[in-house]
Amino acid sequence: MSSASTAAAFYASTISASQMTGAIPEDTEVNAHHAKGGKGYINPWPSFVDPVRWANFQAVIMRKVRGQGNSPKTTPPTVPIRKPNFLPTRETSTLRATWLGHACYYVEFPGGLRVLFDPVFTHRCSPFSWLGPARYTPAPCEISDIPIIDIVVISHNHYDHLSHPTILQIQEKHPNVQFFAPLGNKKWFTASGVHNATELDWWETKDLKLSKMDASKGSAGSTVVNDSSTDKDAAEITATIGCLPCQHMTARTPFDRMSTLWASWSVESGGKKVWFGGDTGYRSVPVESEGKDDYGEEYAHLPHCPAFKQIGDLRGPFDLGLIPIGAYQPRFFMSPMHANPFDSVNIFNDTKCKKAMGIHWGTWVLTEEDVLEPPRLLKEALKKKGLAETGVFDVCDIGDSREF
């Protein structure tokens, strides 16, 4: 057995109430994001206007009739793909992040923690294997290629963020892995036969302790091995996982809309802290803004989501932000739930991330913008805010790793 497999097998986890919960907004106790009567969740801010409205559907239909809708071309070349180079053991002195496509990042923390965010390794992001958006860029690796996974963090239950086949593959390959998801999602994991899942509400925090198991005794779900190559691994790894707000929606069927919560997340371990935006909007832009600069003076009055500044003020700064930049056109329909790069740079500033990488693009055609437009607009947005176009908030090839 390889040293990487051994390192993974030697760790058992303990989850407890956090000893360092961090500050919480004053209005959190009223649970404003909980729908009345305990039936699901809402976005409690003026920045969110529900896009599921007849006026928006009419506008979408008329765009099609008038030939104004764009059908993005996915013929190569699109986003470059390279084979990931994962560290073979838990030893690393830096924070290292590898993009595995769309919203999925694999993060290797100093001290040994290994976290996988929003993994979807299926060809389609759909309840069906034969219908739904298909990848125009293949996954750069398989689950079996990832040597160590301690934690899987799920932002919400949409099919491009939560994949039943992928979760089962992870559970089989890494039986001691711990899953973290927002409220209402644990029952989905349990129904899937996955019992090591923890669900959290916004601003809730948990501590995770990974302890090296006694090789002579083993434990449930572990493989008993003897390999001296693990002696260099830390005897104990600690992490703090925080569930935080974002502006989005949920559903896996036509009948469960907004019945489970959506979230962004923070993970802190080894002296480094990461904020994972998952999938989020920032503002709600009206239909009449179509074709205009919705950050111009005419729309300067539109409210933006206050949660990101709260996150930055109360839980930041973060060494790395993983921030969505794609799936935003048509803007009047997608803006309440998906950030465009101009929103993304504002989110970056609000959350007080020192550096960031763009996610939620480059994998499936979900909306109308051209597939390579998000990174181009990101540079424009950074320049508009007086930030460097490279080295601060970047994108990378699928499968590429960056150190922070």
CSV table of C-alpha atoms in Angstrom, one decimal:
chain,number,residue,atom,x,y,z
A,1,MET,CA,0.0,0.0,0.0
A,2,SER,CA,1.3,3.5,-0.9
A,3,SER,CA,2.3,5.9,1.8
A,4,ALA,CA,-0.5,8.2,0.7
A,5,SER,CA,-3.1,5.5,1.2
A,6,THR,CA,-1.6,4.7,4.6
A,7,ALA,CA,-1.7,8.3,5.7
A,8,ALA,CA,-5.3,8.5,4.9
A,9,ALA,CA,-6.1,5.2,6.7
A,10,PHE,CA,-4.3,6.2,9.9
A,11,TYR,CA,-6.7,9.1,10.7
A,12,ALA,CA,-9.9,9.0,12.7
A,13,SER,CA,-12.0,12.1,13.1
A,14,THR,CA,-13.8,13.8,16.0
A,15,ILE,CA,-16.3,16.6,15.4
A,16,SER,CA,-17.2,19.0,18.3
A,17,ALA,CA,-18.7,22.4,19.0
A,18,SER,CA,-16.2,25.0,18.1
A,19,GLN,CA,-14.1,26.6,20.8
A,20,MET,CA,-13.6,29.6,18.6
A,21,THR,CA,-16.9,30.3,17.0
A,22,GLY,CA,-16.0,33.8,15.9
A,23,ALA,CA,-18.3,36.9,15.9
A,24,ILE,CA,-21.9,36.6,14.7
A,25,PRO,CA,-24.0,39.5,13.3
A,26,GLU,CA,-26.4,40.9,15.9
A,27,ASP,CA,-29.5,39.9,13.9
A,28,THR,CA,-28.5,36.3,13.4
A,29,GLU,CA,-30.6,35.0,16.4
A,30,VAL,CA,-33.9,35.8,14.6
A,31,ASN,CA,-33.0,33.4,11.8
A,32,ALA,CA,-34.2,35.8,9.1
A,33,HIS,CA,-33.2,33.3,6.4
A,34,HIS,CA,-35.5,30.6,7.8
A,35,ALA,CA,-38.9,30.7,6.0
A,36,LYS,CA,-42.0,31.2,8.2
A,37,GLY,CA,-43.5,28.0,9.6
A,38,GLY,CA,-40.2,26.1,9.3
A,39,LYS,CA,-40.8,25.4,5.6
A,40,GLY,CA,-37.5,26.0,3.9
A,41,TYR,CA,-35.2,29.1,3.6
A,42,ILE,CA,-35.1,32.5,2.0
A,43,ASN,CA,-32.6,35.2,1.0
A,44,PRO,CA,-33.5,37.8,3.6
A,45,TRP,CA,-32.0,40.9,1.8
A,46,PRO,CA,-33.3,43.5,-0.7
A,47,SER,CA,-30.5,42.4,-3.0
A,48,PHE,CA,-32.4,39.2,-3.8
A,49,VAL,CA,-35.3,39.4,-6.2
A,50,ASP,CA,-36.7,36.0,-7.0
A,51,PRO,CA,-35.9,35.4,-10.7
A,52,VAL,CA,-38.7,32.8,-11.0
A,53,ARG,CA,-41.3,35.3,-12.2
A,54,TRP,CA,-43.5,35.5,-15.2
A,55,ALA,CA,-42.0,38.7,-16.4
A,56,ASN,CA,-38.5,37.1,-16.5
A,57,PHE,CA,-39.8,34.1,-18.3
A,58,GLN,CA,-41.5,36.3,-20.9
A,59,ALA,CA,-38.2,38.2,-21.4
A,60,VAL,CA,-36.3,35.0,-21.9
A,61,ILE,CA,-38.8,33.8,-24.4
A,62,MET,CA,-38.7,37.1,-26.3
A,63,ARG,CA,-34.9,36.9,-26.5
A,64,LYS,CA,-35.2,33.6,-28.2
A,65,VAL,CA,-37.9,34.8,-30.6
A,66,ARG,CA,-35.8,37.9,-31.5
A,67,GLY,CA,-32.6,35.9,-31.9
A,68,GLN,CA,-30.9,37.8,-29.1
A,69,GLY,CA,-29.9,34.7,-27.1
A,70,ASN,CA,-26.4,33.4,-27.3
A,71,SER,CA,-25.4,29.8,-27.8
A,72,PRO,CA,-21.9,29.5,-26.5
A,73,LYS,CA,-19.5,27.5,-28.8
A,74,THR,CA,-17.6,24.7,-27.0
A,75,THR,CA,-15.4,23.5,-29.9
A,76,PRO,CA,-11.7,23.3,-28.8
A,77,PRO,CA,-9.6,25.0,-27.8
A,78,THR,CA,-11.5,26.2,-24.6
A,79,VAL,CA,-10.0,25.8,-21.2
A,80,PRO,CA,-6.6,24.0,-21.0
A,81,ILE,CA,-6.6,20.8,-19.0
A,82,ARG,CA,-3.6,19.2,-17.3
A,83,LYS,CA,-3.1,16.2,-15.1
A,84,PRO,CA,-3.2,17.2,-11.4
A,85,ASN,CA,0.0,16.8,-9.4
A,86,PHE,CA,-1.3,15.9,-5.9
A,87,LEU,CA,1.1,15.7,-3.0
A,88,PRO,CA,1.8,12.1,-2.1
A,89,THR,CA,1.8,12.6,1.7
A,90,ARG,CA,0.4,15.1,4.2
A,91,GLU,CA,3.7,17.0,4.3
A,92,THR,CA,3.4,20.6,3.0
A,93,SER,CA,4.5,24.0,4.4
A,94,THR,CA,2.2,26.1,2.2
A,95,LEU,CA,-1.5,26.3,1.3
A,96,ARG,CA,-1.9,24.6,-2.0
A,97,ALA,CA,-5.1,24.6,-4.2
A,98,THR,CA,-5.9,22.6,-7.3
A,99,TRP,CA,-8.8,23.4,-9.6
A,100,LEU,CA,-10.6,20.2,-10.7
A,101,GLY,CA,-13.2,22.0,-12.9
A,102,HIS,CA,-16.3,24.1,-12.3
A,103,ALA,CA,-16.7,24.8,-8.5
A,104,CYS,CA,-14.5,21.9,-7.4
A,105,TYR,CA,-11.2,22.7,-5.7
A,106,TYR,CA,-8.9,20.3,-3.8
A,107,VAL,CA,-7.0,22.2,-1.0
A,108,GLU,CA,-3.9,20.9,0.8
A,109,PHE,CA,-3.4,22.8,4.1
A,110,PRO,CA,-0.1,23.1,6.0
A,111,GLY,CA,-0.1,20.6,8.8
A,112,GLY,CA,-1.8,17.9,6.7
A,113,LEU,CA,-5.6,18.6,6.3
A,114,ARG,CA,-7.0,17.8,2.8
A,115,VAL,CA,-10.3,19.2,1.7
A,116,LEU,CA,-12.4,18.7,-1.4
A,117,PHE,CA,-15.0,21.4,-2.2
A,118,ASP,CA,-18.2,20.7,-4.3
A,119,PRO,CA,-16.9,17.6,-6.2
A,120,VAL,CA,-18.8,16.6,-9.3
A,121,PHE,CA,-16.9,14.1,-11.5
A,122,THR,CA,-19.8,12.9,-13.6
A,123,HIS,CA,-20.1,13.7,-17.3
A,124,ARG,CA,-23.4,15.5,-16.9
A,125,CYS,CA,-24.6,17.7,-14.0
A,126,SER,CA,-28.1,16.3,-14.1
A,127,PRO,CA,-30.3,13.7,-12.4
A,128,PHE,CA,-29.9,11.7,-15.6
A,129,SER,CA,-26.8,10.1,-17.2
A,130,TRP,CA,-28.3,10.6,-20.7
A,131,LEU,CA,-29.8,14.1,-20.4
A,132,GLY,CA,-28.7,17.5,-19.1
A,133,PRO,CA,-25.6,19.7,-19.5
A,134,ALA,CA,-22.6,17.6,-20.6
A,135,ARG,CA,-19.0,18.5,-20.0
A,136,TYR,CA,-17.1,20.4,-22.7
A,137,THR,CA,-13.9,19.9,-20.7
A,138,PRO,CA,-13.4,16.5,-19.1
A,139,ALA,CA,-12.5,16.0,-15.5
A,140,PRO,CA,-8.7,16.1,-15.1
A,141,CYS,CA,-8.6,13.1,-12.9
A,142,GLU,CA,-10.7,10.4,-11.2
A,143,ILE,CA,-11.7,10.2,-7.5
A,144,SER,CA,-9.3,7.3,-7.2
A,145,ASP,CA,-6.4,9.5,-8.2
A,146,ILE,CA,-6.8,11.7,-5.1
A,147,PRO,CA,-4.6,10.3,-2.4
A,148,ILE,CA,-6.1,11.8,0.7
A,149,ILE,CA,-9.6,13.4,1.4
A,150,ASP,CA,-10.4,14.3,5.0
A,151,ILE,CA,-13.3,16.6,4.4
A,152,VAL,CA,-15.8,17.2,1.6
A,153,VAL,CA,-17.6,20.5,1.8
A,154,ILE,CA,-20.9,21.0,-0.1
A,155,SER,CA,-22.3,24.5,-0.8
A,156,HIS,CA,-25.8,23.4,-1.8
A,157,ASN,CA,-27.8,20.7,-3.6
A,158,HIS,CA,-27.8,21.7,-7.3
A,159,TYR,CA,-26.5,19.0,-9.6
A,160,ASP,CA,-23.4,20.9,-10.6
A,161,HIS,CA,-22.4,21.0,-6.9
A,162,LEU,CA,-23.8,17.8,-5.4
A,163,SER,CA,-23.4,14.6,-7.3
A,164,HIS,CA,-24.8,11.3,-6.0
A,165,PRO,CA,-22.4,9.0,-7.9
A,166,THR,CA,-19.4,11.2,-6.9
A,167,ILE,CA,-20.3,11.2,-3.2
A,168,LEU,CA,-20.6,7.4,-3.3
A,169,GLN,CA,-17.2,7.0,-5.0
A,170,ILE,CA,-15.6,9.3,-2.4
A,171,GLN,CA,-17.2,7.3,0.5
A,172,GLU,CA,-16.0,4.0,-1.0
A,173,LYS,CA,-12.4,5.2,-1.6
A,174,HIS,CA,-12.1,7.3,1.7
A,175,PRO,CA,-14.5,5.7,4.2
A,176,ASN,CA,-13.3,8.0,7.1
A,177,VAL,CA,-14.1,11.2,5.2
A,178,GLN,CA,-16.4,13.7,6.8
A,179,PHE,CA,-19.0,15.6,4.8
A,180,PHE,CA,-20.2,19.1,5.7
A,181,ALA,CA,-23.4,20.6,4.1
A,182,PRO,CA,-25.9,23.3,4.9
A,183,LEU,CA,-29.1,22.6,6.9
A,184,GLY,CA,-31.6,20.2,5.4
A,185,ASN,CA,-29.1,18.1,3.4
A,186,LYS,CA,-28.2,15.4,6.0
A,187,LYS,CA,-31.3,13.4,5.1
A,188,TRP,CA,-30.0,13.2,1.5
A,189,PHE,CA,-26.7,11.8,2.7
A,190,THR,CA,-28.4,9.3,5.0
A,191,ALA,CA,-30.7,8.1,2.3
A,192,SER,CA,-27.7,7.6,0.1
A,193,GLY,CA,-26.1,5.4,2.7
A,194,VAL,CA,-23.6,8.0,3.9
A,195,HIS,CA,-23.7,8.5,7.6
A,196,ASN,CA,-20.7,10.6,8.3
A,197,ALA,CA,-22.3,13.9,7.3
A,198,THR,CA,-22.7,17.1,9.4
A,199,GLU,CA,-25.2,19.8,8.5
A,200,LEU,CA,-24.8,23.4,9.8
A,201,ASP,CA,-26.7,26.7,9.7
A,202,TRP,CA,-25.3,30.0,8.7
A,203,TRP,CA,-22.6,31.3,11.2
A,204,GLU,CA,-22.4,27.9,12.9
A,205,THR,CA,-18.9,26.5,13.4
A,206,LYS,CA,-17.5,23.0,14.2
A,207,ASP,CA,-14.0,21.9,15.2
A,208,LEU,CA,-12.6,18.8,13.6
A,209,LYS,CA,-9.8,16.8,15.1
A,210,LEU,CA,-8.0,14.1,13.1
A,211,SER,CA,-6.0,11.7,15.3
A,212,LYS,CA,-3.7,9.0,14.0
A,213,MET,CA,-5.1,5.6,14.8
A,214,ASP,CA,-3.2,2.7,16.5
A,215,ALA,CA,-2.1,0.5,13.6
A,216,SER,CA,-2.3,-2.6,15.8
A,217,LYS,CA,-5.9,-1.9,16.7
A,218,GLY,CA,-7.4,-0.2,13.7
A,219,SER,CA,-11.0,1.1,13.8
A,220,ALA,CA,-14.3,0.9,12.0
A,221,GLY,CA,-13.9,1.9,8.4
A,222,SER,CA,-10.1,1.9,8.5
A,223,THR,CA,-7.5,-0.3,6.9
A,224,VAL,CA,-4.9,-1.8,9.3
A,225,VAL,CA,-1.5,-1.4,7.8
A,226,ASN,CA,2.1,-1.0,8.9
A,227,ASP,CA,4.2,1.5,7.0
A,228,SER,CA,7.0,3.6,8.5
A,229,SER,CA,6.5,6.2,5.8
A,230,THR,CA,3.6,7.7,7.8
A,231,ASP,CA,5.9,8.5,10.8
A,232,LYS,CA,6.5,11.9,9.3
A,233,ASP,CA,2.8,12.7,9.3
A,234,ALA,CA,1.4,14.8,12.1
A,235,ALA,CA,0.0,12.8,15.0
A,236,GLU,CA,-3.0,15.1,15.2
A,237,ILE,CA,-4.6,17.6,12.7
A,238,THR,CA,-7.1,20.2,13.8
A,239,ALA,CA,-9.5,22.3,11.7
A,240,THR,CA,-12.3,24.8,12.2
A,241,ILE,CA,-15.2,24.6,9.6
A,242,GLY,CA,-17.6,27.5,9.4
A,243,CYS,CA,-20.9,27.6,7.5
A,244,LEU,CA,-21.5,31.2,6.2
A,245,PRO,CA,-24.2,33.0,4.2
A,246,CYS,CA,-24.4,33.6,0.5
A,247,GLN,CA,-27.2,34.6,-1.9
A,248,HIS,CA,-28.6,31.6,-3.9
A,249,MET,CA,-31.4,29.0,-4.2
A,250,THR,CA,-31.7,25.2,-4.0
A,251,ALA,CA,-33.7,22.4,-5.6
A,252,ARG,CA,-33.1,18.9,-6.9
A,253,THR,CA,-36.7,18.4,-8.2
A,254,PRO,CA,-39.6,20.6,-9.2
A,255,PHE,CA,-41.1,20.0,-5.8
A,256,ASP,CA,-38.4,20.9,-3.2
A,257,ARG,CA,-37.4,24.4,-4.2
A,258,MET,CA,-35.7,26.3,-1.3
A,259,SER,CA,-36.4,23.4,1.1
A,260,THR,CA,-32.7,23.0,1.9
A,261,LEU,CA,-30.2,25.7,2.8
A,262,TRP,CA,-27.3,27.1,0.6
A,263,ALA,CA,-24.1,28.4,2.0
A,264,SER,CA,-20.5,29.6,1.6
A,265,TRP,CA,-17.9,28.1,3.9
A,266,SER,CA,-14.7,28.8,5.8
A,267,VAL,CA,-12.0,26.2,6.6
A,268,GLU,CA,-9.1,27.0,8.9
A,269,SER,CA,-6.2,24.7,9.6
A,270,GLY,CA,-2.4,24.8,9.8
A,271,GLY,CA,-2.5,28.6,10.3
A,272,LYS,CA,-4.2,29.2,6.9
A,273,LYS,CA,-7.8,30.2,6.2
A,274,VAL,CA,-9.9,29.6,3.1
A,275,TRP,CA,-13.3,31.0,2.1
A,276,PHE,CA,-15.3,29.0,-0.4
A,277,GLY,CA,-18.0,31.0,-2.1
A,278,GLY,CA,-19.7,28.0,-3.7
A,279,ASP,CA,-22.4,29.6,-5.8
A,280,THR,CA,-23.8,33.0,-5.1
A,281,GLY,CA,-25.3,36.2,-6.5
A,282,TYR,CA,-24.5,39.7,-5.3
A,283,ARG,CA,-27.3,42.0,-6.7
A,284,SER,CA,-30.5,41.6,-8.6
A,285,VAL,CA,-30.5,43.5,-11.9
A,286,PRO,CA,-33.8,44.4,-13.7
A,287,VAL,CA,-34.8,43.4,-17.2
A,288,GLU,CA,-34.6,46.9,-18.5
A,289,SER,CA,-30.8,46.9,-17.8
A,290,GLU,CA,-30.3,44.4,-20.7
A,291,GLY,CA,-27.4,45.7,-22.9
A,292,LYS,CA,-26.4,48.4,-20.4
A,293,ASP,CA,-23.7,48.7,-17.9
A,294,ASP,CA,-25.6,47.7,-14.7
A,295,TYR,CA,-22.7,49.1,-12.6
A,296,GLY,CA,-23.2,52.5,-14.2
A,297,GLU,CA,-24.9,55.5,-12.5
A,298,GLU,CA,-28.3,54.5,-13.7
A,299,TYR,CA,-28.2,51.3,-11.5
A,300,ALA,CA,-25.9,52.5,-8.7
A,301,HIS,CA,-28.9,52.5,-6.4
A,302,LEU,CA,-29.4,48.7,-6.6
A,303,PRO,CA,-28.7,47.0,-3.2
A,304,HIS,CA,-26.0,44.4,-2.9
A,305,CYS,CA,-25.9,41.5,-0.5
A,306,PRO,CA,-24.6,42.7,2.9
A,307,ALA,CA,-23.5,39.2,4.0
A,308,PHE,CA,-20.1,39.3,2.4
A,309,LYS,CA,-19.0,42.4,4.2
A,310,GLN,CA,-20.2,40.8,7.4
A,311,ILE,CA,-18.2,37.7,6.6
A,312,GLY,CA,-15.1,39.8,6.0
A,313,ASP,CA,-15.5,42.0,9.1
A,314,LEU,CA,-16.4,39.1,11.4
A,315,ARG,CA,-14.5,36.1,10.1
A,316,GLY,CA,-11.9,37.5,7.7
A,317,PRO,CA,-9.3,38.1,6.5
A,318,PHE,CA,-8.8,34.9,4.4
A,319,ASP,CA,-5.6,33.7,2.9
A,320,LEU,CA,-7.5,32.4,-0.2
A,321,GLY,CA,-11.0,32.9,-1.6
A,322,LEU,CA,-12.5,30.5,-4.1
A,323,ILE,CA,-15.0,32.8,-5.7
A,324,PRO,CA,-17.6,32.1,-8.5
A,325,ILE,CA,-17.1,34.2,-11.7
A,326,GLY,CA,-19.4,32.4,-14.3
A,327,ALA,CA,-22.9,31.4,-15.4
A,328,TYR,CA,-24.4,34.9,-15.3
A,329,GLN,CA,-26.1,35.6,-18.6
A,330,PRO,CA,-28.8,36.8,-19.3
A,331,ARG,CA,-28.0,39.1,-16.4
A,332,PHE,CA,-31.6,40.0,-15.5
A,333,PHE,CA,-32.4,36.4,-14.9
A,334,MET,CA,-29.2,35.1,-13.4
A,335,SER,CA,-27.9,38.0,-11.3
A,336,PRO,CA,-29.9,37.2,-8.1
A,337,MET,CA,-28.1,33.8,-7.8
A,338,HIS,CA,-24.9,34.0,-9.9
A,339,ALA,CA,-22.2,36.6,-9.7
A,340,ASN,CA,-20.6,38.0,-12.8
A,341,PRO,CA,-16.9,39.0,-12.6
A,342,PHE,CA,-17.7,42.6,-11.5
A,343,ASP,CA,-19.8,41.2,-8.7
A,344,SER,CA,-17.0,38.7,-7.9
A,345,VAL,CA,-14.4,41.4,-7.4
A,346,ASN,CA,-16.7,43.2,-5.0
A,347,ILE,CA,-17.3,40.0,-3.1
A,348,PHE,CA,-13.5,39.5,-3.0
A,349,ASN,CA,-13.1,43.0,-1.5
A,350,ASP,CA,-16.0,42.6,0.9
A,351,THR,CA,-14.8,39.2,2.3
A,352,LYS,CA,-11.3,40.5,2.8
A,353,CYS,CA,-9.6,37.7,0.9
A,354,LYS,CA,-5.9,38.3,0.4
A,355,LYS,CA,-5.8,36.3,-2.8
A,356,ALA,CA,-8.5,34.5,-4.9
A,357,MET,CA,-9.1,32.0,-7.6
A,358,GLY,CA,-12.1,32.0,-9.9
A,359,ILE,CA,-14.5,29.1,-9.9
A,360,HIS,CA,-17.9,28.1,-11.4
A,361,TRP,CA,-16.9,28.3,-15.1
A,362,GLY,CA,-15.0,26.3,-17.7
A,363,THR,CA,-16.9,23.0,-17.4
A,364,TRP,CA,-20.6,23.0,-18.4
A,365,VAL,CA,-22.6,25.4,-20.5
A,366,LEU,CA,-25.2,26.5,-18.0
A,367,THR,CA,-25.9,30.0,-19.3
A,368,GLU,CA,-25.4,32.3,-22.4
A,369,GLU,CA,-22.0,33.9,-21.9
A,370,ASP,CA,-19.2,32.6,-24.1
A,371,VAL,CA,-17.2,30.0,-22.3
A,372,LEU,CA,-14.0,32.1,-22.2
A,373,GLU,CA,-15.7,35.4,-21.3
A,374,PRO,CA,-15.5,35.1,-17.5
A,375,PRO,CA,-11.7,35.3,-17.2
A,376,ARG,CA,-11.6,38.2,-19.7
A,377,LEU,CA,-14.2,40.2,-17.8
A,378,LEU,CA,-12.4,39.4,-14.5
A,379,LYS,CA,-9.4,41.3,-15.7
A,380,GLU,CA,-11.6,44.2,-16.7
A,381,ALA,CA,-13.3,44.2,-13.3
A,382,LEU,CA,-10.0,44.1,-11.4
A,383,LYS,CA,-8.6,47.0,-13.5
A,384,LYS,CA,-11.8,49.0,-12.8
A,385,LYS,CA,-11.3,48.5,-9.0
A,386,GLY,CA,-7.6,49.5,-9.3
A,387,LEU,CA,-6.3,46.0,-8.6
A,388,ALA,CA,-3.6,44.1,-10.4
A,389,GLU,CA,-4.9,42.1,-13.3
A,390,THR,CA,-2.7,39.1,-12.3
A,391,GLY,CA,-1.4,37.8,-9.0
A,392,VAL,CA,-4.4,38.9,-6.9
A,393,PHE,CA,-7.6,37.3,-8.2
A,394,ASP,CA,-6.6,34.8,-10.9
A,395,VAL,CA,-7.9,31.8,-12.9
A,396,CYS,CA,-5.9,28.8,-13.9
A,397,ASP,CA,-5.9,25.7,-16.1
A,398,ILE,CA,-8.1,22.8,-15.0
A,399,GLY,CA,-5.9,20.5,-13.0
A,400,ASP,CA,-3.4,23.3,-12.2
A,401,SER,CA,-2.2,23.9,-8.6
A,402,ARG,CA,-1.3,27.2,-7.0
A,403,GLU,CA,0.5,27.9,-3.7
A,404,PHE,CA,-0.4,30.6,-1.2
